[in-house]
PDB file of C-alpha atoms in Angstrom:
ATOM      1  CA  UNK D   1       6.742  -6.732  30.594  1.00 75.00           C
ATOM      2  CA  UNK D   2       4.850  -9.053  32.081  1.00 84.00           C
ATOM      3  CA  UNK D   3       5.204 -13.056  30.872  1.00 85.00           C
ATOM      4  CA  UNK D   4       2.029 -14.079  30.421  1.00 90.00           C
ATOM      5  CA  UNK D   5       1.383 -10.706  28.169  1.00 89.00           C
ATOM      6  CA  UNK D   6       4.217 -11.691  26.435  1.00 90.00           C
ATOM      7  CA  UNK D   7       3.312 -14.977  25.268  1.00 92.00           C
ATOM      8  CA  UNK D   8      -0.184 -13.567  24.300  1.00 93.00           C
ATOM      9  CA  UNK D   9       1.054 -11.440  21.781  1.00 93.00           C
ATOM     10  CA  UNK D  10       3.711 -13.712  20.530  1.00 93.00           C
ATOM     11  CA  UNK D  11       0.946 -16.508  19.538  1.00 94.00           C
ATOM     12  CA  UNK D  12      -1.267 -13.252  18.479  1.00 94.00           C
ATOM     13  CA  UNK D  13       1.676 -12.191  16.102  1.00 94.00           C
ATOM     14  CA  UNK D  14       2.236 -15.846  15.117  1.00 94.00           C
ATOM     15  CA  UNK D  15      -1.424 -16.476  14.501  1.00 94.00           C
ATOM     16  CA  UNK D  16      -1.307 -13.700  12.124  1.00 94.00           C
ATOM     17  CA  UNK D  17       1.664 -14.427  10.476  1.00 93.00           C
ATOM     18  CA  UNK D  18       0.447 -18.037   9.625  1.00 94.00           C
ATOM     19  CA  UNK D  19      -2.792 -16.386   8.290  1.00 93.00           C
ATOM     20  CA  UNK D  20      -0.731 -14.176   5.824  1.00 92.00           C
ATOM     21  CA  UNK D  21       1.371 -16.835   4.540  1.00 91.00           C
ATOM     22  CA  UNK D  22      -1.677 -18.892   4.412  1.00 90.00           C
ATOM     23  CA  UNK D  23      -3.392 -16.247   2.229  1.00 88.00           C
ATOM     24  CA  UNK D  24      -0.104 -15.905   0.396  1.00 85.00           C
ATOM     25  CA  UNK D  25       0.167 -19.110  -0.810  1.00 85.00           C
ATOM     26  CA  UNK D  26      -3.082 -19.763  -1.980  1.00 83.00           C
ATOM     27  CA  UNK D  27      -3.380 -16.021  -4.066  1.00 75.00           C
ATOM     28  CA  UNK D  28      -3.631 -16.796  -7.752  1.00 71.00           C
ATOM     29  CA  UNK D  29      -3.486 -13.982  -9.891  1.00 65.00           C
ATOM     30  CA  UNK D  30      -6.742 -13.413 -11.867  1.00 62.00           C
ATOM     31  CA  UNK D  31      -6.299 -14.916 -15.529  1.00 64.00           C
ATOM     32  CA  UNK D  32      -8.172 -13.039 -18.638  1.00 59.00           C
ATOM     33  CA  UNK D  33     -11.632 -13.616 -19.139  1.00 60.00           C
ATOM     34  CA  UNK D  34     -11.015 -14.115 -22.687  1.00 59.00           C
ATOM     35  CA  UNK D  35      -8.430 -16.242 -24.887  1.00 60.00           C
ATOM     36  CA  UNK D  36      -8.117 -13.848 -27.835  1.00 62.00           C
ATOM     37  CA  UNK D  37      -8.190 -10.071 -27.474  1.00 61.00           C
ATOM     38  CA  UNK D  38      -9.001  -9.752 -31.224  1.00 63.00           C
ATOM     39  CA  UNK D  39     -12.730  -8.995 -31.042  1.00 63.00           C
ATOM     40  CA  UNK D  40     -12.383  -7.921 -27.200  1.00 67.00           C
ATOM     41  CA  UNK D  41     -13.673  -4.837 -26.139  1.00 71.00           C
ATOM     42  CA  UNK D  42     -11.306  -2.422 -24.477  1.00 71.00           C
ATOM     43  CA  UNK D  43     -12.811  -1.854 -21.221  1.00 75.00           C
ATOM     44  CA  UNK D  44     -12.793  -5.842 -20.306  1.00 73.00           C
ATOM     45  CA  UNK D  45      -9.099  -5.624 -21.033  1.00 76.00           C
ATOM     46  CA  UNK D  46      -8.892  -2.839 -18.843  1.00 80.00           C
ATOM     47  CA  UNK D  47     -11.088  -4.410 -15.897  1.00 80.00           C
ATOM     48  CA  UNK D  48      -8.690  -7.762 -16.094  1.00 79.00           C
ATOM     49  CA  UNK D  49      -5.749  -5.514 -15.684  1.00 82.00           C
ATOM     50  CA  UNK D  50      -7.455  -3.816 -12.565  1.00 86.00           C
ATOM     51  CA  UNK D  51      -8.051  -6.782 -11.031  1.00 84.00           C
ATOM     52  CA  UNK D  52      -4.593  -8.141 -11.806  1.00 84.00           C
ATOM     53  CA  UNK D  53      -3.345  -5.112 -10.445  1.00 87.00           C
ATOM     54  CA  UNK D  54      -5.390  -4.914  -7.375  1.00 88.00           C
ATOM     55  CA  UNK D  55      -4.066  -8.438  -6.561  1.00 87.00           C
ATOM     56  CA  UNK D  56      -0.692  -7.577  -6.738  1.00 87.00           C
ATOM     57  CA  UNK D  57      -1.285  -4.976  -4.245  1.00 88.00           C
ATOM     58  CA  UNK D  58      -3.202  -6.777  -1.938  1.00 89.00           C
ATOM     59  CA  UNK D  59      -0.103  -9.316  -2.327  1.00 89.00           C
ATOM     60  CA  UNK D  60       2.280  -7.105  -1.699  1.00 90.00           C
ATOM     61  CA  UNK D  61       0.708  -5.383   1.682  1.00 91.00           C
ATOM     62  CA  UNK D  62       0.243  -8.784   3.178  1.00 91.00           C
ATOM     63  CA  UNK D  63       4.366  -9.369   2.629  1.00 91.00           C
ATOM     64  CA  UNK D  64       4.877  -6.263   3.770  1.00 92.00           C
ATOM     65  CA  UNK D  65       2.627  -6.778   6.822  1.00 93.00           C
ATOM     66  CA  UNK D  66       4.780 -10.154   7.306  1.00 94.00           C
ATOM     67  CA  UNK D  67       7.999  -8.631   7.601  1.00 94.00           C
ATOM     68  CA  UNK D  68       7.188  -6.329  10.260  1.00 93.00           C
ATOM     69  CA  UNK D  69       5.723  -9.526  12.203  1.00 94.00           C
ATOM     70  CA  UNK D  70       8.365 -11.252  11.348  1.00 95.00           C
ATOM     71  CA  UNK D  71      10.732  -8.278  12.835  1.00 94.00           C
ATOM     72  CA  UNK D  72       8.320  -8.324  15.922  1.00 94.00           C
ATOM     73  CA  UNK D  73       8.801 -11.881  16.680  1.00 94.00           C
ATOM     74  CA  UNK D  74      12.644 -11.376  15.936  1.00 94.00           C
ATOM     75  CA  UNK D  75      12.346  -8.603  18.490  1.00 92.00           C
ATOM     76  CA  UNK D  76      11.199 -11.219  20.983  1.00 93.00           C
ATOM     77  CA  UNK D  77      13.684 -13.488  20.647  1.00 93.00           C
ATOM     78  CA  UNK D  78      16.133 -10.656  20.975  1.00 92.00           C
ATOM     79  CA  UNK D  79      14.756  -9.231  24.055  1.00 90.00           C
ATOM     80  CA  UNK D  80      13.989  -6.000  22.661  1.00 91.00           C
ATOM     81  CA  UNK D  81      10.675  -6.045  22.644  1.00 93.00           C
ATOM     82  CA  UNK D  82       8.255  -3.598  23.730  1.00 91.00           C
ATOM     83  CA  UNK D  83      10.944  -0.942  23.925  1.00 91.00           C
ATOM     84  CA  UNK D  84      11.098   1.762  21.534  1.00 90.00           C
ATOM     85  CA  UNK D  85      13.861   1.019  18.205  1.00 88.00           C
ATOM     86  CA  UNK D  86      14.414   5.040  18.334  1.00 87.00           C
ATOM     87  CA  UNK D  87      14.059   6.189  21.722  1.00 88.00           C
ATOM     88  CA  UNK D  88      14.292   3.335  23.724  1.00 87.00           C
ATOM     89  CA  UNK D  89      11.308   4.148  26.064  1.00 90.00           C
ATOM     90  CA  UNK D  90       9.079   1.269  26.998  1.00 92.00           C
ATOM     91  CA  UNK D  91       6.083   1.369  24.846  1.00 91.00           C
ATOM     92  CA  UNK D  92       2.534   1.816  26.333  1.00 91.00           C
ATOM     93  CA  UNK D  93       1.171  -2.167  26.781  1.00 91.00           C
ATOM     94  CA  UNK D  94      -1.805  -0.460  25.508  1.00 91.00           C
ATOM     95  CA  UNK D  95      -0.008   0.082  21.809  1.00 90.00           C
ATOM     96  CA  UNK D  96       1.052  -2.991  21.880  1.00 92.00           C
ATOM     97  CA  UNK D  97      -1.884  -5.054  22.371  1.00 91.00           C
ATOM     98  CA  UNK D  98      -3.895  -3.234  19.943  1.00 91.00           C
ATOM     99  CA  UNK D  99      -0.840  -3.159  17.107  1.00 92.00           C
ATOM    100  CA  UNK D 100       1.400  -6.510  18.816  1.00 93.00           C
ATOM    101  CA  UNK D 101       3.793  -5.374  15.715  1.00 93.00           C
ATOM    102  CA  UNK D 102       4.625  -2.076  16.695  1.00 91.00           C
ATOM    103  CA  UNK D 103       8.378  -1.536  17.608  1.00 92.00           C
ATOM    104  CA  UNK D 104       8.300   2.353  17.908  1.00 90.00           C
ATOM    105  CA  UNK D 105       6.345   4.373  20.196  1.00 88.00           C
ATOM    106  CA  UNK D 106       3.743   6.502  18.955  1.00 88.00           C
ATOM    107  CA  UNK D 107       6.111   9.259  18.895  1.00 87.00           C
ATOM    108  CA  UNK D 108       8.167   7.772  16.243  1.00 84.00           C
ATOM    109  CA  UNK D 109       5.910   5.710  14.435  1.00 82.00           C
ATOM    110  CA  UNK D 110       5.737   6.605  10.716  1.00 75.00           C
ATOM    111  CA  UNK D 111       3.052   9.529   9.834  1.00 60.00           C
ATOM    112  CA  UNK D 112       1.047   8.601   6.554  1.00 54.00           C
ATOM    113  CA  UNK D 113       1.119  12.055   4.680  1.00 54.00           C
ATOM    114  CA  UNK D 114      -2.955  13.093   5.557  1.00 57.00           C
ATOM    115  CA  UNK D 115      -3.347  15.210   2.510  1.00 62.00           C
ATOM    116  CA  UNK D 116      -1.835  13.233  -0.656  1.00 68.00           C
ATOM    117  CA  UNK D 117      -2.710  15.307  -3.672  1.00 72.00           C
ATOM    118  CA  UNK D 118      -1.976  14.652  -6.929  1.00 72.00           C
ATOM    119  CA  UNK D 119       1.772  15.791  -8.110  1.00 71.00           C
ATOM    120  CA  UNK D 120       0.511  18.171 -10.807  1.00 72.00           C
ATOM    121  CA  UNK D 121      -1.133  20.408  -8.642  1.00 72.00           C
ATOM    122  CA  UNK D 122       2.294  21.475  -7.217  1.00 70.00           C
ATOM    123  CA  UNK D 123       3.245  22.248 -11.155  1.00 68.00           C
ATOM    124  CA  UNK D 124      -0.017  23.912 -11.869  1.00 66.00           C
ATOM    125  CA  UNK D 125      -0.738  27.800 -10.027  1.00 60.00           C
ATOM    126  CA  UNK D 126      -3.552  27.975  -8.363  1.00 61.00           C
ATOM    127  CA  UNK D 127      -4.919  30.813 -10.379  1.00 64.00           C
ATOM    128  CA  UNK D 128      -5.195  29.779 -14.145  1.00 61.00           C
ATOM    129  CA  UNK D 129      -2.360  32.071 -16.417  1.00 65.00           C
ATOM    130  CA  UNK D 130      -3.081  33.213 -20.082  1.00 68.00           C
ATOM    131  CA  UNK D 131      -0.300  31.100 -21.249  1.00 72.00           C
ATOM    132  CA  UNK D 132      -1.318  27.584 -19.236  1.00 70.00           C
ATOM    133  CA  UNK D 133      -3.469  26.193 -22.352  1.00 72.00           C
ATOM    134  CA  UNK D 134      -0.266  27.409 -24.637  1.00 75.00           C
ATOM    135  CA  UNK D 135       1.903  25.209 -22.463  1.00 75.00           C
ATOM    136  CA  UNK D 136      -0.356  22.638 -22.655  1.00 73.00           C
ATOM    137  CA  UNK D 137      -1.335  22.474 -25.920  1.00 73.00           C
ATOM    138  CA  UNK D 138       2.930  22.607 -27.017  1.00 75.00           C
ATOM    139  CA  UNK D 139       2.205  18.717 -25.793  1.00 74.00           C
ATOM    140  CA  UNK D 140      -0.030  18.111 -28.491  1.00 71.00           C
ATOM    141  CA  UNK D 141      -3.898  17.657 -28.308  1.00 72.00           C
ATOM    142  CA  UNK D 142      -6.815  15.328 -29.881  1.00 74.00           C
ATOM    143  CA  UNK D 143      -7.460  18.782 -32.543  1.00 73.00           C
ATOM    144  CA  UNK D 144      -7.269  17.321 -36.185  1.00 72.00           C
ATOM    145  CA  UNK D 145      -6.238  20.053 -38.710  1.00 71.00           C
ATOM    146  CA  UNK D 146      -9.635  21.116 -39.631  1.00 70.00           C
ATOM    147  CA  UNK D 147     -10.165  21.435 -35.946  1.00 69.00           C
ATOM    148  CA  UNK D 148      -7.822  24.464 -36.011  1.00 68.00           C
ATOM    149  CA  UNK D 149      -9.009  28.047 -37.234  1.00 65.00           C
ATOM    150  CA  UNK D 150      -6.268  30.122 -39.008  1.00 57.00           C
TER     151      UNK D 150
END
Protein backbone atom coordinates (compact mmCIF):
# COMPACT_ATOMS: atom_id res chain seq x y z
CA UNK A 1 0.00 0.00 0.00
CA UNK A 2 1.15 3.04 -0.80
CA UNK A 3 2.78 5.46 2.21
CA UNK A 4 1.29 8.45 1.78
CA UNK A 5 -2.33 6.50 1.65
CA UNK A 6 -1.29 5.03 4.62
CA UNK A 7 -0.73 7.88 6.74
CA UNK A 8 -4.05 9.41 5.42
CA UNK A 9 -6.10 6.93 6.85
CA UNK A 10 -4.16 6.49 9.98
CA UNK A 11 -4.79 10.37 11.00
CA UNK A 12 -8.47 9.70 9.36
CA UNK A 13 -8.90 6.72 11.89
CA UNK A 14 -7.20 8.76 14.64
CA UNK A 15 -9.28 11.82 13.95
CA UNK A 16 -12.22 9.72 14.51
CA UNK A 17 -11.20 7.98 17.34
CA UNK A 18 -10.43 11.30 19.25
CA UNK A 19 -13.97 12.46 18.20
CA UNK A 20 -15.58 9.32 19.88
CA UNK A 21 -13.76 9.55 23.01
CA UNK A 22 -14.41 13.17 22.87
CA UNK A 23 -18.17 12.50 22.61
CA UNK A 24 -17.68 9.79 25.19
CA UNK A 25 -16.53 11.72 27.79
CA UNK A 26 -18.71 14.48 27.71
CA UNK A 27 -22.23 12.03 27.41
CA UNK A 28 -24.25 12.56 30.55
CA UNK A 29 -27.04 10.43 30.92
CA UNK A 30 -30.40 12.31 30.88
CA UNK A 31 -31.62 12.84 34.63
CA UNK A 32 -35.64 12.76 35.40
CA UNK A 33 -37.56 15.65 34.68
CA UNK A 34 -39.16 15.37 37.93
CA UNK A 35 -37.94 14.84 41.71
CA UNK A 36 -40.91 12.83 42.98
CA UNK A 37 -42.79 10.31 40.84
CA UNK A 38 -45.77 10.50 43.29
CA UNK A 39 -48.14 12.70 41.28
CA UNK A 40 -46.13 11.90 37.91
CA UNK A 41 -47.87 10.78 35.08
CA UNK A 42 -46.84 7.49 33.57
CA UNK A 43 -45.95 8.35 30.16
CA UNK A 44 -43.19 11.11 31.38
CA UNK A 45 -41.70 8.24 33.32
CA UNK A 46 -41.74 6.29 30.36
CA UNK A 47 -40.27 9.11 27.94
CA UNK A 48 -37.22 9.65 30.67
CA UNK A 49 -36.55 5.99 30.45
CA UNK A 50 -36.48 6.22 26.51
CA UNK A 51 -34.23 8.76 26.51
CA UNK A 52 -32.05 7.14 29.15
CA UNK A 53 -32.16 4.22 27.14
CA UNK A 54 -31.49 5.73 23.83
CA UNK A 55 -28.32 7.22 25.42
CA UNK A 56 -27.02 4.16 26.50
CA UNK A 57 -27.21 2.94 23.07
CA UNK A 58 -25.85 5.68 21.37
CA UNK A 59 -22.98 5.14 24.14
CA UNK A 60 -22.47 1.92 23.54
CA UNK A 61 -22.17 2.05 19.45
CA UNK A 62 -19.64 4.79 19.73
CA UNK A 63 -17.37 2.17 22.10
CA UNK A 64 -18.07 -0.27 19.92
CA UNK A 65 -17.13 1.86 16.89
CA UNK A 66 -13.78 2.63 19.00
CA UNK A 67 -12.64 -0.74 19.33
CA UNK A 68 -12.68 -1.59 15.82
CA UNK A 69 -10.54 1.76 15.26
CA UNK A 70 -8.66 0.98 17.82
CA UNK A 71 -8.04 -2.71 16.18
CA UNK A 72 -7.42 -0.77 12.83
CA UNK A 73 -4.74 1.35 14.15
CA UNK A 74 -3.34 -1.83 16.02
CA UNK A 75 -3.42 -3.38 12.58
CA UNK A 76 -1.07 -0.64 11.44
CA UNK A 77 1.34 -0.91 13.79
CA UNK A 78 1.36 -4.61 13.15
CA UNK A 79 1.74 -4.44 9.51
CA UNK A 80 -1.32 -6.16 8.74
CA UNK A 81 -3.16 -3.72 7.44
CA UNK A 82 -5.16 -3.58 4.44
CA UNK A 83 -5.00 -7.34 4.09
CA UNK A 84 -7.88 -9.42 4.71
CA UNK A 85 -8.02 -11.09 8.77
CA UNK A 86 -9.83 -14.24 6.96
CA UNK A 87 -8.54 -14.60 3.62
CA UNK A 88 -5.60 -12.72 3.53
CA UNK A 89 -6.24 -10.99 0.12
CA UNK A 90 -5.32 -7.35 -0.12
CA UNK A 91 -8.39 -5.35 0.31
CA UNK A 92 -9.68 -3.00 -2.49
CA UNK A 93 -7.98 0.74 -1.47
CA UNK A 94 -11.37 1.67 -2.49
CA UNK A 95 -12.98 -0.19 0.85
CA UNK A 96 -10.66 1.15 2.70
CA UNK A 97 -10.86 4.72 2.13
CA UNK A 98 -14.49 4.82 2.34
CA UNK A 99 -14.61 2.41 5.74
CA UNK A 100 -10.46 3.16 6.92
CA UNK A 101 -11.69 0.49 9.75
CA UNK A 102 -12.42 -2.33 7.73
CA UNK A 103 -10.05 -5.38 8.27
CA UNK A 104 -12.03 -7.97 6.13
CA UNK A 105 -12.80 -7.82 2.59
CA UNK A 106 -16.18 -7.45 1.48
CA UNK A 107 -16.41 -11.06 1.15
CA UNK A 108 -16.11 -11.67 4.76
CA UNK A 109 -17.37 -8.70 6.26
CA UNK A 110 -20.28 -9.37 8.65
CA UNK A 111 -23.93 -9.46 6.85
CA UNK A 112 -26.59 -7.53 9.05
CA UNK A 113 -29.61 -10.04 8.88
CA UNK A 114 -31.89 -7.74 6.06
CA UNK A 115 -35.18 -9.06 7.25
CA UNK A 116 -35.23 -8.96 11.28
CA UNK A 117 -38.74 -9.89 12.28
CA UNK A 118 -40.01 -10.13 15.42
CA UNK A 119 -39.28 -13.69 17.30
CA UNK A 120 -42.97 -14.54 17.75
CA UNK A 121 -43.76 -14.77 14.32
CA UNK A 122 -41.54 -17.92 14.07
CA UNK A 123 -43.90 -19.33 17.15
CA UNK A 124 -47.07 -18.14 15.60
CA UNK A 125 -48.45 -20.18 12.00
CA UNK A 126 -49.07 -18.18 9.49
CA UNK A 127 -52.64 -19.22 9.14
CA UNK A 128 -54.59 -18.50 12.46
CA UNK A 129 -55.68 -22.24 14.27
CA UNK A 130 -59.00 -22.68 16.28
CA UNK A 131 -57.02 -23.31 19.33
CA UNK A 132 -54.41 -20.06 19.04
CA UNK A 133 -56.79 -17.70 21.28
CA UNK A 134 -57.11 -20.97 23.76
CA UNK A 135 -53.33 -20.94 23.99
CA UNK A 136 -53.31 -17.54 24.48
CA UNK A 137 -55.80 -16.88 26.70
CA UNK A 138 -54.19 -20.13 29.21
CA UNK A 139 -51.70 -16.87 29.84
CA UNK A 140 -54.30 -14.97 31.33
CA UNK A 141 -56.09 -11.83 29.86
CA UNK A 142 -57.42 -8.19 31.03
CA UNK A 143 -61.34 -10.22 31.18
CA UNK A 144 -62.71 -9.54 34.80
CA UNK A 145 -65.21 -12.28 35.87
CA UNK A 146 -68.25 -10.58 34.71
CA UNK A 147 -66.42 -10.24 31.47
CA UNK A 148 -66.81 -14.02 31.00
CA UNK A 149 -70.20 -15.67 29.75
CA UNK A 150 -70.92 -19.17 31.23
Amino acid sequence: MNPQVMEKLRKQLEQELQEIEQRLEESERPQATELSNYDNHPADNASDLTDQLTEMAIDEHRGDDAEEIKAALQAMKDGTYGKCAVCGKEIPIGRLEAMPKALTCVEHAEHKEDNLRPVEEDVLSSTPRSDDFIELEEFGSSDTPQDKSF
